[in-house]
Coordinates of C-alpha atoms in Angstrom, one line a residue:
M1 CA 31.5 -15.0 5.1
E2 CA 29.2 -12.0 5.4
L3 CA 30.6 -9.3 7.7
K4 CA 28.3 -8.6 10.6
D5 CA 29.0 -7.0 14.0
R6 CA 28.5 -10.3 15.8
D7 CA 31.3 -11.8 13.7
L8 CA 33.9 -9.2 14.6
S9 CA 35.8 -8.2 17.7
A10 CA 35.5 -4.7 19.1
D11 CA 38.9 -3.8 17.8
T12 CA 38.1 -5.0 14.3
R13 CA 34.9 -3.0 14.2
V14 CA 37.0 0.2 14.9
I15 CA 39.2 -0.6 11.9
L16 CA 36.2 -1.0 9.6
L17 CA 34.2 1.9 10.8
K18 CA 37.0 4.4 11.5
P19 CA 39.6 3.9 8.7
K20 CA 43.1 5.1 9.4
L21 CA 43.2 8.9 9.1
D22 CA 47.0 9.5 8.9
M23 CA 47.1 9.7 5.1
H24 CA 50.6 11.1 4.7
R25 CA 53.0 8.2 3.8
E26 CA 51.5 5.1 5.3
P27 CA 49.3 2.9 3.1
Y28 CA 45.6 2.9 3.6
L29 CA 45.6 -0.8 4.7
A30 CA 42.1 -2.1 5.3
G31 CA 40.4 1.2 5.8
F32 CA 40.8 2.7 2.4
D33 CA 40.0 -0.5 0.5
T34 CA 37.0 -1.2 2.8
D35 CA 35.7 2.3 2.1
L36 CA 36.1 1.7 -1.7
Q37 CA 33.7 -1.3 -1.4
H38 CA 31.2 -0.2 1.2
F39 CA 31.2 3.5 2.3
G40 CA 28.0 5.2 1.2
E41 CA 26.6 2.0 -0.4
D42 CA 25.6 -0.4 2.4
G43 CA 22.0 -0.6 3.8
Q44 CA 20.4 -0.9 0.4
P45 CA 16.7 -2.2 0.1
Y46 CA 16.1 -5.9 -0.2
G47 CA 19.6 -6.6 0.9
A48 CA 21.1 -5.5 -2.5
V49 CA 24.8 -5.3 -2.4
T50 CA 24.8 -2.8 -5.3
P51 CA 22.8 0.5 -4.9
P52 CA 19.8 0.9 -7.2
I53 CA 19.8 3.5 -9.9
F54 CA 17.3 6.2 -9.0
Q55 CA 16.6 7.1 -12.7
S56 CA 14.2 9.8 -11.8
S57 CA 14.3 13.5 -12.6
L58 CA 12.1 14.5 -9.6
F59 CA 10.7 13.3 -6.3
S60 CA 7.2 13.9 -5.0
F61 CA 5.9 14.7 -1.5
D62 CA 2.9 13.7 0.7
T63 CA 2.4 17.1 2.2
Y64 CA 2.9 20.8 1.4
E65 CA 5.1 21.1 4.5
A66 CA 7.4 18.3 3.3
F67 CA 7.6 19.9 -0.1
M68 CA 8.5 23.3 1.2
G69 CA 11.0 21.8 3.6
A70 CA 12.8 20.1 0.8
M71 CA 12.7 23.2 -1.4
Q72 CA 14.2 25.2 1.4
Q73 CA 16.8 22.5 2.1
N74 CA 15.6 22.1 5.7
P75 CA 17.8 19.4 7.3
D76 CA 14.7 17.8 8.9
A77 CA 12.8 17.6 5.6
P78 CA 13.1 14.9 2.8
R79 CA 16.5 15.3 1.1
Y80 CA 15.5 14.8 -2.5
Q81 CA 13.4 17.0 -4.7
Y82 CA 15.1 17.4 -8.1
S83 CA 18.0 15.4 -9.6
R84 CA 19.7 18.6 -10.8
V85 CA 20.4 19.2 -7.2
T86 CA 20.3 15.9 -5.3
N87 CA 19.7 12.3 -6.1
P88 CA 20.2 9.1 -4.0
T89 CA 22.5 7.5 -6.6
L90 CA 24.6 10.7 -6.8
D91 CA 24.7 10.8 -3.0
A92 CA 26.3 7.4 -2.8
A93 CA 29.1 8.4 -5.2
E94 CA 29.6 11.8 -3.5
Q95 CA 29.8 10.3 0.0
K96 CA 32.4 7.7 -1.0
I97 CA 34.6 10.2 -2.9
A98 CA 34.5 12.7 -0.1
R99 CA 35.6 10.0 2.3
L100 CA 38.5 8.9 0.1
E101 CA 39.7 12.5 -0.4
R102 CA 39.4 13.2 3.3
S103 CA 37.1 16.1 2.5
D104 CA 33.8 17.2 4.1
R105 CA 31.7 17.2 1.0
C106 CA 31.7 16.2 -2.7
K107 CA 29.6 17.0 -5.8
V108 CA 29.7 15.0 -9.0
F109 CA 29.4 16.7 -12.4
S110 CA 28.8 15.6 -16.0
S111 CA 32.4 16.2 -17.0
G112 CA 35.8 17.1 -15.6
M113 CA 35.7 20.5 -17.2
A114 CA 32.2 21.1 -15.6
A115 CA 33.7 20.4 -12.2
I116 CA 36.9 22.5 -12.8
T117 CA 35.1 25.5 -14.2
S118 CA 32.5 25.4 -11.4
A119 CA 35.1 25.3 -8.7
L120 CA 36.9 28.2 -10.3
M121 CA 33.7 30.2 -10.8
S122 CA 32.9 29.8 -7.1
V123 CA 35.9 31.8 -6.1
L124 CA 36.3 34.3 -9.0
E125 CA 34.6 37.6 -9.2
P126 CA 35.0 40.4 -11.8
G127 CA 38.4 41.9 -11.5
A128 CA 39.9 38.9 -9.7
H129 CA 43.2 37.4 -10.4
V130 CA 44.2 33.7 -10.5
V131 CA 47.6 32.0 -10.5
A132 CA 47.8 28.7 -12.3
I133 CA 50.5 26.2 -13.3
D134 CA 51.7 26.8 -16.9
T135 CA 51.5 23.1 -17.8
C136 CA 48.0 22.6 -16.3
Y137 CA 45.4 20.7 -18.4
G138 CA 45.0 22.5 -21.7
P139 CA 41.2 23.3 -21.5
T140 CA 41.7 24.6 -18.0
R141 CA 44.4 27.0 -19.2
Q142 CA 42.2 28.1 -22.1
F143 CA 39.3 28.8 -19.8
L144 CA 41.4 31.0 -17.5
A145 CA 43.4 32.7 -20.2
E146 CA 40.7 33.3 -22.8
Y147 CA 37.1 32.8 -21.6
M148 CA 37.4 34.4 -18.1
S149 CA 39.0 37.6 -19.6
R150 CA 35.5 38.5 -20.8
F151 CA 34.7 39.2 -17.2
G152 CA 37.8 41.2 -16.3
I153 CA 39.5 38.2 -14.6
T154 CA 43.2 37.9 -15.2
A155 CA 45.5 34.9 -14.9
S156 CA 49.2 34.4 -14.4
F157 CA 50.7 31.1 -15.5
V158 CA 53.9 30.1 -13.7
D159 CA 56.3 27.2 -13.7
G160 CA 55.4 26.1 -10.1
R161 CA 58.4 23.8 -9.4
D162 CA 59.8 26.4 -7.1
P163 CA 57.0 27.7 -4.7
A164 CA 58.4 31.2 -5.1
T165 CA 57.2 31.3 -8.7
V166 CA 53.7 30.8 -7.4
L167 CA 53.9 33.1 -4.4
D168 CA 55.7 35.9 -6.2
A169 CA 52.9 36.0 -8.8
L170 CA 50.2 36.7 -6.1
K171 CA 48.6 40.1 -6.3
P172 CA 46.2 42.0 -3.9
E173 CA 43.3 40.9 -6.1
T174 CA 44.3 37.2 -6.3
T175 CA 41.5 35.0 -5.1
A176 CA 42.6 31.6 -6.3
V177 CA 45.7 29.5 -7.0
Y178 CA 45.1 26.5 -9.3
L179 CA 47.5 23.6 -8.8
E180 CA 48.1 20.3 -10.7
S181 CA 50.8 18.1 -9.3
P182 CA 52.1 16.2 -11.2
A183 CA 51.2 18.7 -13.9
S184 CA 50.0 17.5 -17.3
V185 CA 52.4 16.0 -19.8
L186 CA 55.7 16.9 -18.1
F187 CA 54.7 15.7 -14.6
R188 CA 56.3 18.6 -12.7
L189 CA 55.5 18.9 -9.0
Q190 CA 54.5 21.7 -6.7
D191 CA 55.3 22.0 -3.0
L192 CA 51.7 22.0 -1.7
E193 CA 52.5 22.6 1.9
A194 CA 54.6 25.7 1.2
I195 CA 52.1 27.2 -1.2
T196 CA 48.9 26.5 0.8
K197 CA 50.4 27.9 4.0
V198 CA 50.9 31.3 2.4
C199 CA 47.6 31.2 0.5
R200 CA 45.6 30.5 3.7
E201 CA 47.3 33.3 5.5
K202 CA 46.2 35.6 2.7
G203 CA 42.7 34.2 2.3
I204 CA 43.4 32.8 -1.2
T205 CA 41.6 29.6 -2.2
T206 CA 43.7 26.8 -3.5
I207 CA 42.2 24.4 -6.0
F208 CA 44.0 21.2 -6.9
D209 CA 43.5 18.7 -9.8
N210 CA 44.1 15.2 -8.4
S211 CA 43.1 13.3 -11.5
Y212 CA 46.6 11.8 -12.0
S213 CA 47.1 10.5 -8.5
T214 CA 43.6 9.9 -7.2
P215 CA 43.3 9.4 -3.4
V216 CA 45.2 6.1 -3.8
F217 CA 48.5 8.0 -4.3
Q218 CA 47.9 11.5 -3.0
T219 CA 45.7 13.4 -0.5
P220 CA 45.9 17.1 -1.2
T221 CA 43.7 18.1 1.7
Q222 CA 46.4 16.8 4.1
W223 CA 48.7 19.5 2.8
G224 CA 46.1 22.3 3.2
V225 CA 44.4 22.4 -0.2
D226 CA 40.9 23.9 -0.1
M227 CA 39.2 22.3 -3.0
V228 CA 40.0 19.1 -4.9
V229 CA 38.8 18.5 -8.5
H230 CA 39.0 15.4 -10.7
S231 CA 38.3 14.5 -14.2
A232 CA 36.5 11.3 -13.0
T233 CA 36.3 10.2 -16.6
K234 CA 39.8 9.0 -16.0
Y235 CA 41.1 6.8 -13.2
L236 CA 38.1 7.1 -10.9
A237 CA 35.7 5.7 -13.5
G238 CA 38.3 3.5 -15.1
H239 CA 36.3 1.9 -17.9
S240 CA 36.3 4.6 -20.7
D241 CA 32.5 4.5 -20.8
L242 CA 31.4 7.8 -19.2
T243 CA 32.5 11.4 -18.6
A244 CA 32.3 12.7 -15.1
G245 CA 33.9 15.3 -12.8
V246 CA 34.3 15.8 -9.1
V247 CA 34.6 18.8 -6.7
C248 CA 35.5 18.0 -3.1
L249 CA 35.2 20.9 -0.6
S250 CA 34.8 21.8 3.0
E251 CA 31.5 22.1 4.8
D252 CA 31.7 25.9 5.1
R253 CA 31.9 26.2 1.3
Y254 CA 29.3 23.6 0.5
D255 CA 25.9 25.4 0.9
S256 CA 26.9 28.3 -1.3
F257 CA 28.5 25.9 -3.9
L258 CA 25.4 23.7 -4.0
K259 CA 22.9 26.6 -4.4
R260 CA 25.0 28.5 -6.9
E261 CA 27.5 26.7 -9.1
F262 CA 26.1 23.2 -8.8
S263 CA 22.4 24.0 -9.1
L264 CA 22.5 27.0 -11.4
F265 CA 25.0 25.6 -14.0
G266 CA 22.9 22.5 -14.4
A267 CA 25.9 20.2 -14.9
A268 CA 25.0 17.4 -12.4
L269 CA 26.0 13.9 -13.3
G270 CA 23.1 11.6 -14.4
P271 CA 22.0 8.8 -12.0
F272 CA 23.1 6.0 -14.4
Q273 CA 26.5 7.6 -14.9
A274 CA 26.9 8.0 -11.1
W275 CA 26.2 4.3 -10.8
L276 CA 28.9 3.5 -13.4
L277 CA 31.3 5.7 -11.4
L278 CA 30.5 3.7 -8.2
R279 CA 31.3 0.5 -10.2
G280 CA 34.6 1.9 -11.3
L281 CA 35.6 3.1 -7.8
R282 CA 35.4 -0.5 -6.4
T283 CA 38.5 -1.5 -8.4
L284 CA 40.4 1.8 -8.2
S285 CA 43.0 0.6 -5.7
I286 CA 43.7 -2.7 -7.5
R287 CA 43.9 -1.0 -10.9
L288 CA 46.2 1.9 -9.7
K289 CA 48.6 -0.4 -7.9
H290 CA 48.9 -2.7 -10.9
Q291 CA 49.3 0.3 -13.3
E292 CA 52.0 1.8 -11.0
Q293 CA 54.1 -1.3 -11.5
T294 CA 53.6 -1.2 -15.3
G295 CA 54.3 2.5 -15.4
N296 CA 57.6 2.2 -13.4
A297 CA 58.8 -0.8 -15.5
I298 CA 58.0 0.8 -18.9
A299 CA 59.5 4.2 -17.8
Q300 CA 62.8 2.4 -17.1
W301 CA 62.6 0.4 -20.3
L302 CA 62.1 3.7 -22.3
Q303 CA 64.9 5.5 -20.4
D304 CA 67.2 2.7 -21.6
R305 CA 66.2 3.0 -25.3
P306 CA 68.6 4.6 -27.7
E307 CA 65.7 6.5 -29.4
V308 CA 64.7 8.2 -26.2
E309 CA 66.4 11.3 -24.8
L310 CA 64.4 11.7 -21.5
V311 CA 61.4 10.1 -19.8
H312 CA 59.0 12.3 -17.8
H313 CA 57.6 10.1 -15.1
A314 CA 56.6 11.3 -11.6
G315 CA 57.7 8.0 -10.0
A316 CA 61.1 7.7 -11.8
P317 CA 64.2 7.7 -9.6
W318 CA 65.7 10.2 -12.0
H319 CA 62.9 12.7 -11.6
P320 CA 64.5 16.0 -10.5
Q321 CA 61.9 16.5 -7.7
R322 CA 62.3 13.0 -6.2
A323 CA 62.4 14.3 -2.6
L324 CA 59.2 16.2 -3.1
F325 CA 57.5 13.2 -4.7
E326 CA 58.5 11.1 -1.6
K327 CA 57.1 13.7 0.7
Q328 CA 53.7 14.3 -0.9
M329 CA 52.9 11.1 -2.8
R330 CA 52.5 7.4 -2.0
G331 CA 53.0 6.3 -5.6
S332 CA 52.8 7.1 -9.3
S333 CA 50.3 6.1 -11.9
S334 CA 50.7 4.9 -15.5
L335 CA 50.6 8.2 -17.4
L336 CA 54.1 9.3 -18.6
S337 CA 55.8 10.9 -21.5
F338 CA 59.1 11.0 -23.3
R339 CA 61.2 13.3 -25.5
P340 CA 62.4 11.3 -28.5
K341 CA 65.8 12.0 -29.9
W342 CA 64.1 12.6 -33.3
Q343 CA 62.8 16.1 -33.1
T344 CA 61.0 16.2 -36.5
Q345 CA 57.4 15.1 -37.2
A346 CA 58.0 12.3 -39.7
P347 CA 59.6 9.6 -37.4
I348 CA 57.3 10.5 -34.5
K349 CA 54.3 10.3 -36.7
R350 CA 55.4 6.9 -38.0
F351 CA 56.0 5.8 -34.4
V352 CA 52.5 6.6 -33.1
E353 CA 50.8 5.2 -36.3
S354 CA 52.8 2.0 -36.1
L355 CA 51.6 1.1 -32.6
E356 CA 49.1 -1.7 -32.5
I357 CA 48.0 -2.1 -28.9
F358 CA 48.3 1.6 -28.1
K359 CA 45.5 3.5 -29.7
L360 CA 45.9 7.1 -30.9
G361 CA 43.5 9.1 -28.8
V362 CA 42.9 11.7 -26.1
S363 CA 42.1 11.2 -22.4
W364 CA 43.4 8.3 -20.3
G365 CA 42.5 6.3 -17.2
G366 CA 40.6 3.4 -18.8
F367 CA 41.5 -0.2 -19.5
E368 CA 43.2 0.6 -22.9
S369 CA 46.6 2.0 -23.6
L370 CA 46.8 5.3 -25.5
V371 CA 49.3 7.5 -27.2
V372 CA 49.4 11.1 -28.4
M373 CA 52.2 13.2 -29.9
I374 CA 52.6 16.9 -28.9
P375 CA 54.5 19.4 -30.9
A376 CA 57.1 21.6 -29.3
E377 CA 55.1 24.8 -29.8
A378 CA 52.4 23.5 -27.4
F379 CA 54.7 24.2 -24.4
P380 CA 55.6 27.5 -22.8
D381 CA 59.2 26.5 -22.8
P382 CA 60.4 25.9 -26.4
E383 CA 63.3 23.8 -25.1
V384 CA 60.8 21.0 -24.1
G385 CA 60.6 19.8 -27.8
W386 CA 58.3 17.3 -29.3
I387 CA 56.8 15.0 -26.7
V388 CA 55.1 11.6 -26.9
R389 CA 52.7 10.9 -24.1
L390 CA 51.8 7.3 -23.2
Y391 CA 49.0 6.0 -21.1
L392 CA 49.6 2.4 -20.0
G393 CA 46.4 0.5 -19.5
L394 CA 45.7 -3.0 -18.1
E395 CA 47.4 -5.0 -20.8
D396 CA 50.4 -7.3 -20.2
P397 CA 53.5 -5.1 -19.9
K398 CA 55.5 -7.5 -22.1
D399 CA 53.0 -7.0 -24.9
L400 CA 53.2 -3.2 -24.4
T401 CA 57.0 -3.2 -24.6
A402 CA 56.9 -5.4 -27.7
D403 CA 54.5 -3.0 -29.3
L404 CA 56.7 0.0 -28.5
D405 CA 59.8 -1.9 -29.8
Q406 CA 58.3 -2.6 -33.2
A407 CA 57.1 1.0 -33.5
F408 CA 60.5 2.3 -32.7
R409 CA 62.1 0.1 -35.4
K410 CA 59.6 1.3 -38.0
A411 CA 60.1 5.0 -37.0
A412 CA 63.8 4.6 -37.5
E413 CA 63.2 3.8 -41.1
V414 CA 62.1 7.4 -41.8
A415 CA 64.3 9.2 -39.2

C-alpha cells in the first residue's frame, strides 16, 4: 500500500517525518530505515520512485540575474550551475547521508582519500600540527606524515586507546585531531567523548573516519566530533562497483568548505556514481545487520581454532575495550583480523592462497569476502606480529568457515 498522509494517523506521521533523534544506544527503529529509503529522494518527476540521473556538467539560465545569483550562491537563486559544485543527483545522496550521520551538511567525493584529504586540508595551515591514531588507514597516515610535511605541517601518531595519549600530544599549534574508531586492522577504540571535550575547549577540530561502523552502528557527532568522513566505496555503496568519499560537517563550516576544498580541488563525485551510492544506501541497514551476525560468529569460530593466537574484532566479548564499545557503538561490522600462531610467511601465504571463496584483494564493504596478509613490520608495535585481515561478505557463513578450515589444513602442511 502506498504511504500517503491520508492513510496515516497523526502520530504515525510524526514517526515518519521526525525520526528518533536519541542515537546513543537505542536502535533507530522505523526512523532510520525509513530515511534510508526515502529521505532526499521523494517527490521525483512523473512519480518515479528512484531519482533520475542528472548526467549534465552544467545548467543554463533564462536571465542574467538568475545566472549571477547562482554564481554568487544566492539562496533565492537557482541552486545548480556546474556539477563540480552542485548537482541534483549529488544533492539527494548528500542530504540522505547528512541525515543518517546527524550532521548539518554533507559533500560526496570521487574517493575516500579525496574526502579525507579535503577535510584535513580545510583545517590545516602551514606550521600547523595534527594528532592522529597510529593505526589509522595507511594512505591517511602517509598523507599526514610525508606529503603534508612539504608545507611545514607536522603530525604526531599515538596509540589512542587511552585518551591521555591523544591529549598529551596536543601542542599550541595543533589544529586537528584525526580519529578512527575502531582503527584499521587492529580495531582499537578511542574514547570520543573524553577527547572531543578537550578539543572543543581548545578550539581544535576533530575529524573521524566512520567507514567501519557507518551510521548504522555509530554516530560520532553524538559524542562531539566536528567532521565525519567515509570511504563510501565500502559499506555505504556496498556493491564493489564505485569509489566514493563523504565529508559530513556543521553548517558553520559548510560555506567555506564548499567554496574552497570541494570546489577548488575538483574531486566531486559524478552523477551516475552518486546514483549508485543512493542505490547502495537503501540496503545498508539490512546488509550491516546480517554481516554483524556473520562477523561475530566467525570471530568466535576463529578464536577457537588451534592455529589462531588472537582475533581482533570490535564486537568480540574478549575485546579489551568492551565497556567502551558498549558505550559508543550499537554493533560491529564484518571486518576483523587475527594473529596466526605461525609467524613466518610461508604458512600464512599458503593459507591466503588456498582460500577459494575469499579473494585476495584490498578494500572491503562489498558483497564478496576478501583476505589480505600484513607483515609485522607494517605496525608501529613490532609485538603485533603477522596479521591476516578478513572481510566477510554476504555469502553463507557455513561456506565461509568451510573455506577457512580447508585453507588452515593446507597451511599446516608447510608450517
